[in-house]
Amino acid sequence: MYAAMGALGLAPSGQDKAFAAPRSGDFSLTGRAAGTVVILGAGVAGLTVAYELGKAGYDCTLLEARERAGGRNLTLRGGDRLTEAGGATQEAGFGEGVYFNAGPGRIAQWMVTLDYCRELGVPIETFINSNAQAYVHTSGGTVRARTAKADMYGYVAELLAKATNAGALDRELTRDDRERLLDFLRRFGDLGPKLDYAGSPRRGYLRYPALDGGTPVPGPGALHDVLAAGTGRSILNDFGYDQATPMFQPVGGMDAIVTRLTEAVGADRVRTGAKVTKITNQADGVEVVWDGGRIKADYCVATLPPHVLARIPHNLGADVTAALRTPVPVAAGKIGMEYDRRWWELEDRIYGGITETDLDITHIWYPSYGYHSERGLIVGYYTTGPEAELYGALTPEDRRRRAVTQGRKIHGDKYGKGLLSSVSIAWERQEHIQGGWVRWPAFDSSFTLLQRPSGRVYFAGDWLTHLIAWQAGAMESARAAVTQLHQRVLSSQ
Amino acid sequence: MYAAMGALGLAPSGQDKAFAAPRSGDFSLTGRAAGTVVILGAGVAGLTVAYELGKAGYDCTLLEARERAGGRNLTLRGGDRLTEAGGATQEAGFGEGVYFNAGPGRIAQWMVTLDYCRELGVPIETFINSNAQAYVHTSGGTVRARTAKADMYGYVAELLAKATNAGALDRELTRDDRERLLDFLRRFGDLGPKLDYAGSPRRGYLRYPALDGGTPVPGPGALHDVLAAGTGRSILNDFGYDQATPMFQPVGGMDAIVTRLTEAVGADRVRTGAKVTKITNQADGVEVVWDGGRIKADYCVATLPPHVLARIPHNLGADVTAALRTPVPVAAGKIGMEYDRRWWELEDRIYGGITETDLDITHIWYPSYGYHSERGLIVGYYTTGPEAELYGALTPEDRRRRAVTQGRKIHGDKYGKGLLSSVSIAWERQEHIQGGWVRWPAFDSSFTLLQRPSGRVYFAGDWLTHLIAWQAGAMESARAAVTQLHQRVLSSQ
């Protein structure tokens, strides 16, 4: 049996088995040296490159145009300031212990990000990505996720059981199949003895069972009404391979990863406020000009967003420029709203998780940390594409006002009360980043071209992987660039 | 809209709104006094009774037959000893920070247990009750939960789409319904353009997408094979209203609730090693004899398990005895196994959650705490009924041996390696408890009889609620007894 499991991928295996990190001993007997590397961008990709190359003694310098390292891995706390290109500066007024992950907020179990958390000593905890107690809101109504799920599954099971019993699937099913399917459907939909769906304790209660059997949530509505409400769609959000429950987050804020990476790399290697203005590939190295000087190194790893990198003069050729211009930046925005009390826990009995809506706020995230503490921060919208552009075009005050107006449709008046402070980010308006992430029209030759070096210049970033918008993409890409670069140095004359 | 939400139970409401805790001011103007109460059993029910009555100044004494308070809320750590009736004594050899919740291990969001955690300052964290990355094991095979789910949902969606398109459900569905249903099924099953299921990224990967699209888990098998494997059943475990994701646990062990309740009550009020031998209801109070003396109090609250209480001589009448004998004790057992490394995280990429099996171990729980630390403790079986009796009848050594043999069928050889120490509990063999919980043949007049006092003797425990085996049941029942008792005292002459 265990042998068969190996074939099925159940035996020990890791996402990162293929990666052999550079080691300090790699050069000891070769007479070669690790050399110098200039890294453009001190986001997660750039820091990971420096961290891994540093293990073998490479002398890395990171040039970061922004005032702090981390890139989109940005956690805002009380006193932090956020300025938009051509826009206002916001200052977070959050209380002690309250933070807002303005960029990435969650990590899947299989992602290499968790390996770095382990290696770097970043403590992790659960990020609640799916919550039966959260709401599903559509123009057709607002119900708990558990109710929406029970009703959709109940009716799907009933319909399929009916069709099966009516013989409609006799060509697809043997007699054994039919029995097994009906047994599954009975459980899946919590069907009654006649294989009908007439509600279920799974739908939840106004008053949960205790001394008596409790008071169930009224319903269910008829099949037609459940379908028309359109709440079924929103119960599928954790079905994806990258969104499945459970997910994780660093304790105390996502930027713990940046902090520990920077410490490991050496903060003195990161030059912030350094905007690159020219990249020249040469026979014996790479020269990089930035707005405060120039630097020459044996190699360069460019981890800037492709649309930003494409605008920097270089001598890497027109095909590189064209490839860099291929992926399309996508707008993305979030608002963090701190309340003076955790009404979602106290009154809605929602501990973490996400309410799904068909409003322009799309989602409301409840915090997966600080349970039962006094204050708390919810993410009042997490938008991408057109909805992100809509919110991004507003002033911070108007974004908050709109988010509150929308959230009141779900949570009522309390959503507008006790809101202590808020900060919103529109990633497409963040200088030197200018987008939440990118979309490749196709993973074509432009994509693979940039996965290889151009002369002595390497590229890295989530945008060079199929894990776009995930830190794991930045890290995997960094590892690939490191592997190529290190192999080249080890095998060079 | 918000008004409608109130009717649907979405507006602010709590499980415990009906409970008005006794207050110190309740007696200030009445000339009455709080009086004395003897509480039989210092489990969660007994401690909650003492805690709530203590708020109004009642003088409570708890008699606990076992050597420590908490009852089934039992967390074992290194150095703790566990003795079975007529059996061996085990000593837990667990390392620093490793613990084993031998009794309750999880709390649902809506449960009053969380209110007590908040009120008592017990920090909580997520208990991962469902994990896409965990396994489903049947005699038909072993697959990741995410794979089993994707395949069952995929085929269910395909079959129902086929039947719908073939007109088999035209009597049930309007044209609009049909379109909406098909739209849902397409998403629900991740169906292809012809509404067929041919696998999905949701099934998971041998090598997850990164630089390329990754290597999907082979499959899916044909519908017949998926149904025959019988793995679908196990993906429904978090569908119940009491098991839905997310769930919670106290940080550091479930007994934090006991510790804080005991502190709040006053440890000097809890007399351990005190076995009750007689209960006499009198006109002006209750006399309780225990193996070290006797005590007279105005009232008594008996929170022992009904089958234990039924054997103590009393003068409460034959109907009380008969009612106490009605619920049937259910066996339940768990084994905590500490390993020298967290191979489930390192090799299986499973962070918390539960593997479901059709073996006699039933479940394997991976720890929802201590991620990335050196050692870790898994629950190698959590059995009830016949499987619990099977394991309970074995010596602790044989229980571990059998659990390892079964677990190897899922995890291979590593399951038998690096097992540092283990402790198993068979609740039906624990003195003064003698069962995991009870089952009422029906919630009939015996049940309701004991929800009311017999003279000056009240009853409380999870067994007097519809939340049997949950601490929330013990707490809700305690509150009900407290409310009745306090009202009686306040309204007495």
PDB file of N, CA and C in Angstrom, chain A residues 148-157 159 188 223 226-227 230-237 239, chain B residues 153 156-157 160-161 176-191 195 202:
ATOM      1  N   ALA A 148     -26.361  28.974   3.766  1.00  0.00           N
ATOM      2  CA  ALA A 148     -26.271  28.924   2.298  1.00  0.00           C
ATOM      3  C   ALA A 148     -25.763  27.564   1.840  1.00  0.00           C
ATOM      4  N   LYS A 149     -24.777  27.060   2.538  1.00  0.00           N
ATOM      5  CA  LYS A 149     -24.178  25.784   2.165  1.00  0.00           C
ATOM      6  C   LYS A 149     -25.166  24.632   2.368  1.00  0.00           C
ATOM      7  N   ALA A 150     -25.803  24.604   3.522  1.00  0.00           N
ATOM      8  CA  ALA A 150     -26.744  23.515   3.803  1.00  0.00           C
ATOM      9  C   ALA A 150     -27.861  23.485   2.766  1.00  0.00           C
ATOM     10  N   ASP A 151     -28.367  24.668   2.404  1.00  0.00           N
ATOM     11  CA  ASP A 151     -29.489  24.719   1.457  1.00  0.00           C
ATOM     12  C   ASP A 151     -29.051  24.298   0.049  1.00  0.00           C
ATOM     13  N   MET A 152     -27.924  24.811  -0.422  1.00  0.00           N
ATOM     14  CA  MET A 152     -27.492  24.433  -1.766  1.00  0.00           C
ATOM     15  C   MET A 152     -27.183  22.947  -1.837  1.00  0.00           C
ATOM     16  N   TYR A 153     -26.447  22.449  -0.840  1.00  0.00           N
ATOM     17  CA  TYR A 153     -26.093  21.034  -0.853  1.00  0.00           C
ATOM     18  C   TYR A 153     -27.336  20.166  -0.666  1.00  0.00           C
ATOM     19  N   GLY A 154     -28.243  20.633   0.168  1.00  0.00           N
ATOM     20  CA  GLY A 154     -29.470  19.880   0.387  1.00  0.00           C
ATOM     21  C   GLY A 154     -30.264  19.708  -0.898  1.00  0.00           C
ATOM     22  N   TYR A 155     -30.438  20.815  -1.614  1.00  0.00           N
ATOM     23  CA  TYR A 155     -31.236  20.733  -2.847  1.00  0.00           C
ATOM     24  C   TYR A 155     -30.490  20.017  -3.966  1.00  0.00           C
ATOM     25  N   VAL A 156     -29.195  20.229  -4.057  1.00  0.00           N
ATOM     26  CA  VAL A 156     -28.422  19.491  -5.076  1.00  0.00           C
ATOM     27  C   VAL A 156     -28.553  17.989  -4.821  1.00  0.00           C
ATOM     28  N   ALA A 157     -28.435  17.598  -3.553  1.00  0.00           N
ATOM     29  CA  ALA A 157     -28.535  16.177  -3.216  1.00  0.00           C
ATOM     30  C   ALA A 157     -29.931  15.648  -3.519  1.00  0.00           C
ATOM     31  N   LEU A 159     -32.138  16.797  -5.696  1.00  0.00           N
ATOM     32  CA  LEU A 159     -32.371  16.730  -7.142  1.00  0.00           C
ATOM     33  C   LEU A 159     -31.661  15.534  -7.763  1.00  0.00           C
ATOM     34  N   PHE A 188     -24.629  13.929   2.384  1.00  0.00           N
ATOM     35  CA  PHE A 188     -24.159  15.206   1.840  1.00  0.00           C
ATOM     36  C   PHE A 188     -25.220  16.294   1.990  1.00  0.00           C
ATOM     37  N   LEU A 223     -36.563  25.683  -3.381  1.00  0.00           N
ATOM     38  CA  LEU A 223     -35.429  25.570  -4.292  1.00  0.00           C
ATOM     39  C   LEU A 223     -35.299  26.795  -5.184  1.00  0.00           C
ATOM     40  N   VAL A 226     -33.872  29.703  -3.257  1.00  0.00           N
ATOM     41  CA  VAL A 226     -32.454  29.518  -2.917  1.00  0.00           C
ATOM     42  C   VAL A 226     -31.588  29.782  -4.152  1.00  0.00           C
ATOM     43  N   LEU A 227     -32.012  29.254  -5.285  1.00  0.00           N
ATOM     44  CA  LEU A 227     -31.247  29.494  -6.518  1.00  0.00           C
ATOM     45  C   LEU A 227     -31.272  30.969  -6.895  1.00  0.00           C
ATOM     46  N   GLY A 230     -28.871  33.359  -5.082  1.00  0.00           N
ATOM     47  CA  GLY A 230     -27.506  33.358  -5.611  1.00  0.00           C
ATOM     48  C   GLY A 230     -26.433  33.283  -4.558  1.00  0.00           C
ATOM     49  N   THR A 231     -26.777  32.766  -3.390  1.00  0.00           N
ATOM     50  CA  THR A 231     -25.787  32.692  -2.315  1.00  0.00           C
ATOM     51  C   THR A 231     -24.881  31.475  -2.457  1.00  0.00           C
ATOM     52  N   GLY A 232     -25.260  30.537  -3.315  1.00  0.00           N
ATOM     53  CA  GLY A 232     -24.474  29.305  -3.440  1.00  0.00           C
ATOM     54  C   GLY A 232     -23.061  29.551  -3.928  1.00  0.00           C
ATOM     55  N   ARG A 233     -22.930  30.496  -4.826  1.00  0.00           N
ATOM     56  CA  ARG A 233     -21.644  30.758  -5.440  1.00  0.00           C
ATOM     57  C   ARG A 233     -20.553  31.065  -4.413  1.00  0.00           C
ATOM     58  N   SER A 234     -20.962  31.745  -3.352  1.00  0.00           N
ATOM     59  CA  SER A 234     -19.978  32.240  -2.388  1.00  0.00           C
ATOM     60  C   SER A 234     -19.509  31.202  -1.388  1.00  0.00           C
ATOM     61  N   ILE A 235     -20.086  30.012  -1.440  1.00  0.00           N
ATOM     62  CA  ILE A 235     -19.629  28.997  -0.489  1.00  0.00           C
ATOM     63  C   ILE A 235     -18.483  28.179  -1.073  1.00  0.00           C
ATOM     64  N   LEU A 236     -18.021  28.555  -2.249  1.00  0.00           N
ATOM     65  CA  LEU A 236     -16.995  27.776  -2.944  1.00  0.00           C
ATOM     66  C   LEU A 236     -15.623  28.414  -2.830  1.00  0.00           C
ATOM     67  N   ASN A 237     -15.515  29.451  -2.008  1.00  0.00           N
ATOM     68  CA  ASN A 237     -14.283  30.239  -2.045  1.00  0.00           C
ATOM     69  C   ASN A 237     -13.049  29.518  -1.528  1.00  0.00           C
ATOM     70  N   PHE A 239     -12.420  26.366  -2.194  1.00  0.00           N
ATOM     71  CA  PHE A 239     -12.280  25.142  -2.977  1.00  0.00           C
ATOM     72  C   PHE A 239     -10.949  25.094  -3.727  1.00  0.00           C
TER      73      PHE A 239
ATOM     74  N   TYR B 153     -17.405  15.965  -5.530  1.00  0.00           N
ATOM     75  CA  TYR B 153     -18.180  17.124  -5.965  1.00  0.00           C
ATOM     76  C   TYR B 153     -18.188  17.218  -7.493  1.00  0.00           C
ATOM     77  N   VAL B 156     -20.633  14.494  -8.716  1.00  0.00           N
ATOM     78  CA  VAL B 156     -22.011  14.864  -8.354  1.00  0.00           C
ATOM     79  C   VAL B 156     -22.495  15.989  -9.281  1.00  0.00           C
ATOM     80  N   ALA B 157     -21.642  16.973  -9.496  1.00  0.00           N
ATOM     81  CA  ALA B 157     -22.033  18.094 -10.357  1.00  0.00           C
ATOM     82  C   ALA B 157     -22.256  17.623 -11.792  1.00  0.00           C
ATOM     83  N   LEU B 160     -25.566  15.611 -12.045  1.00  0.00           N
ATOM     84  CA  LEU B 160     -26.767  16.437 -11.938  1.00  0.00           C
ATOM     85  C   LEU B 160     -26.910  17.342 -13.162  1.00  0.00           C
ATOM     86  N   ALA B 161     -25.787  17.811 -13.687  1.00  0.00           N
ATOM     87  CA  ALA B 161     -25.854  18.620 -14.911  1.00  0.00           C
ATOM     88  C   ALA B 161     -26.392  17.785 -16.073  1.00  0.00           C
ATOM     89  N   ASP B 176     -35.218  29.461 -15.606  1.00  0.00           N
ATOM     90  CA  ASP B 176     -34.266  30.254 -14.816  1.00  0.00           C
ATOM     91  C   ASP B 176     -33.543  29.389 -13.791  1.00  0.00           C
ATOM     92  N   ASP B 177     -34.322  28.560 -13.116  1.00  0.00           N
ATOM     93  CA  ASP B 177     -33.716  27.660 -12.126  1.00  0.00           C
ATOM     94  C   ASP B 177     -32.623  26.823 -12.781  1.00  0.00           C
ATOM     95  N   ARG B 178     -32.945  26.320 -13.944  1.00  0.00           N
ATOM     96  CA  ARG B 178     -32.025  25.422 -14.636  1.00  0.00           C
ATOM     97  C   ARG B 178     -30.715  26.139 -14.938  1.00  0.00           C
ATOM     98  N   GLU B 179     -30.829  27.358 -15.433  1.00  0.00           N
ATOM     99  CA  GLU B 179     -29.610  28.111 -15.761  1.00  0.00           C
ATOM    100  C   GLU B 179     -28.797  28.389 -14.504  1.00  0.00           C
ATOM    101  N   ARG B 180     -29.487  28.752 -13.456  1.00  0.00           N
ATOM    102  CA  ARG B 180     -28.777  29.050 -12.201  1.00  0.00           C
ATOM    103  C   ARG B 180     -28.146  27.797 -11.619  1.00  0.00           C
ATOM    104  N   LEU B 181     -28.880  26.719 -11.695  1.00  0.00           N
ATOM    105  CA  LEU B 181     -28.338  25.469 -11.169  1.00  0.00           C
ATOM    106  C   LEU B 181     -27.091  25.057 -11.957  1.00  0.00           C
ATOM    107  N   LEU B 182     -27.167  25.140 -13.266  1.00  0.00           N
ATOM    108  CA  LEU B 182     -26.014  24.748 -14.088  1.00  0.00           C
ATOM    109  C   LEU B 182     -24.819  25.660 -13.818  1.00  0.00           C
ATOM    110  N   ASP B 183     -25.097  26.940 -13.628  1.00  0.00           N
ATOM    111  CA  ASP B 183     -24.005  27.866 -13.299  1.00  0.00           C
ATOM    112  C   ASP B 183     -23.351  27.464 -11.981  1.00  0.00           C
ATOM    113  N   PHE B 184     -24.179  27.115 -11.005  1.00  0.00           N
ATOM    114  CA  PHE B 184     -23.616  26.670  -9.721  1.00  0.00           C
ATOM    115  C   PHE B 184     -22.826  25.376  -9.891  1.00  0.00           C
ATOM    116  N   LEU B 185     -23.397  24.425 -10.602  1.00  0.00           N
ATOM    117  CA  LEU B 185     -22.735  23.121 -10.740  1.00  0.00           C
ATOM    118  C   LEU B 185     -21.394  23.238 -11.441  1.00  0.00           C
ATOM    119  N   ARG B 186     -21.328  24.138 -12.413  1.00  0.00           N
ATOM    120  CA  ARG B 186     -20.074  24.353 -13.135  1.00  0.00           C
ATOM    121  C   ARG B 186     -18.973  24.766 -12.167  1.00  0.00           C
ATOM    122  N   ARG B 187     -19.329  25.661 -11.248  1.00  0.00           N
ATOM    123  CA  ARG B 187     -18.351  26.126 -10.261  1.00  0.00           C
ATOM    124  C   ARG B 187     -18.125  25.088  -9.165  1.00  0.00           C
ATOM    125  N   PHE B 188     -19.208  24.499  -8.735  1.00  0.00           N
ATOM    126  CA  PHE B 188     -19.142  23.554  -7.621  1.00  0.00           C
ATOM    127  C   PHE B 188     -18.272  22.347  -7.975  1.00  0.00           C
ATOM    128  N   GLY B 189     -18.394  21.865  -9.197  1.00  0.00           N
ATOM    129  CA  GLY B 189     -17.638  20.692  -9.591  1.00  0.00           C
ATOM    130  C   GLY B 189     -16.403  21.012 -10.412  1.00  0.00           C
ATOM    131  N   ASP B 190     -16.178  22.292 -10.696  1.00  0.00           N
ATOM    132  CA  ASP B 190     -15.090  22.704 -11.596  1.00  0.00           C
ATOM    133  C   ASP B 190     -15.193  21.937 -12.912  1.00  0.00           C
ATOM    134  N   LEU B 191     -16.376  21.987 -13.483  1.00  0.00           N
ATOM    135  CA  LEU B 191     -16.665  21.202 -14.686  1.00  0.00           C
ATOM    136  C   LEU B 191     -16.067  21.854 -15.927  1.00  0.00           C
ATOM    137  N   LEU B 195     -19.636  20.481 -19.372  1.00  0.00           N
ATOM    138  CA  LEU B 195     -20.181  20.117 -18.069  1.00  0.00           C
ATOM    139  C   LEU B 195     -19.757  18.704 -17.666  1.00  0.00           C
ATOM    140  N   ARG B 202      -8.121  21.640  -7.970  1.00  0.00           N
ATOM    141  CA  ARG B 202      -8.538  21.471  -6.575  1.00  0.00           C
ATOM    142  C   ARG B 202      -8.099  20.128  -5.997  1.00  0.00           C
TER     143      ARG B 202
END
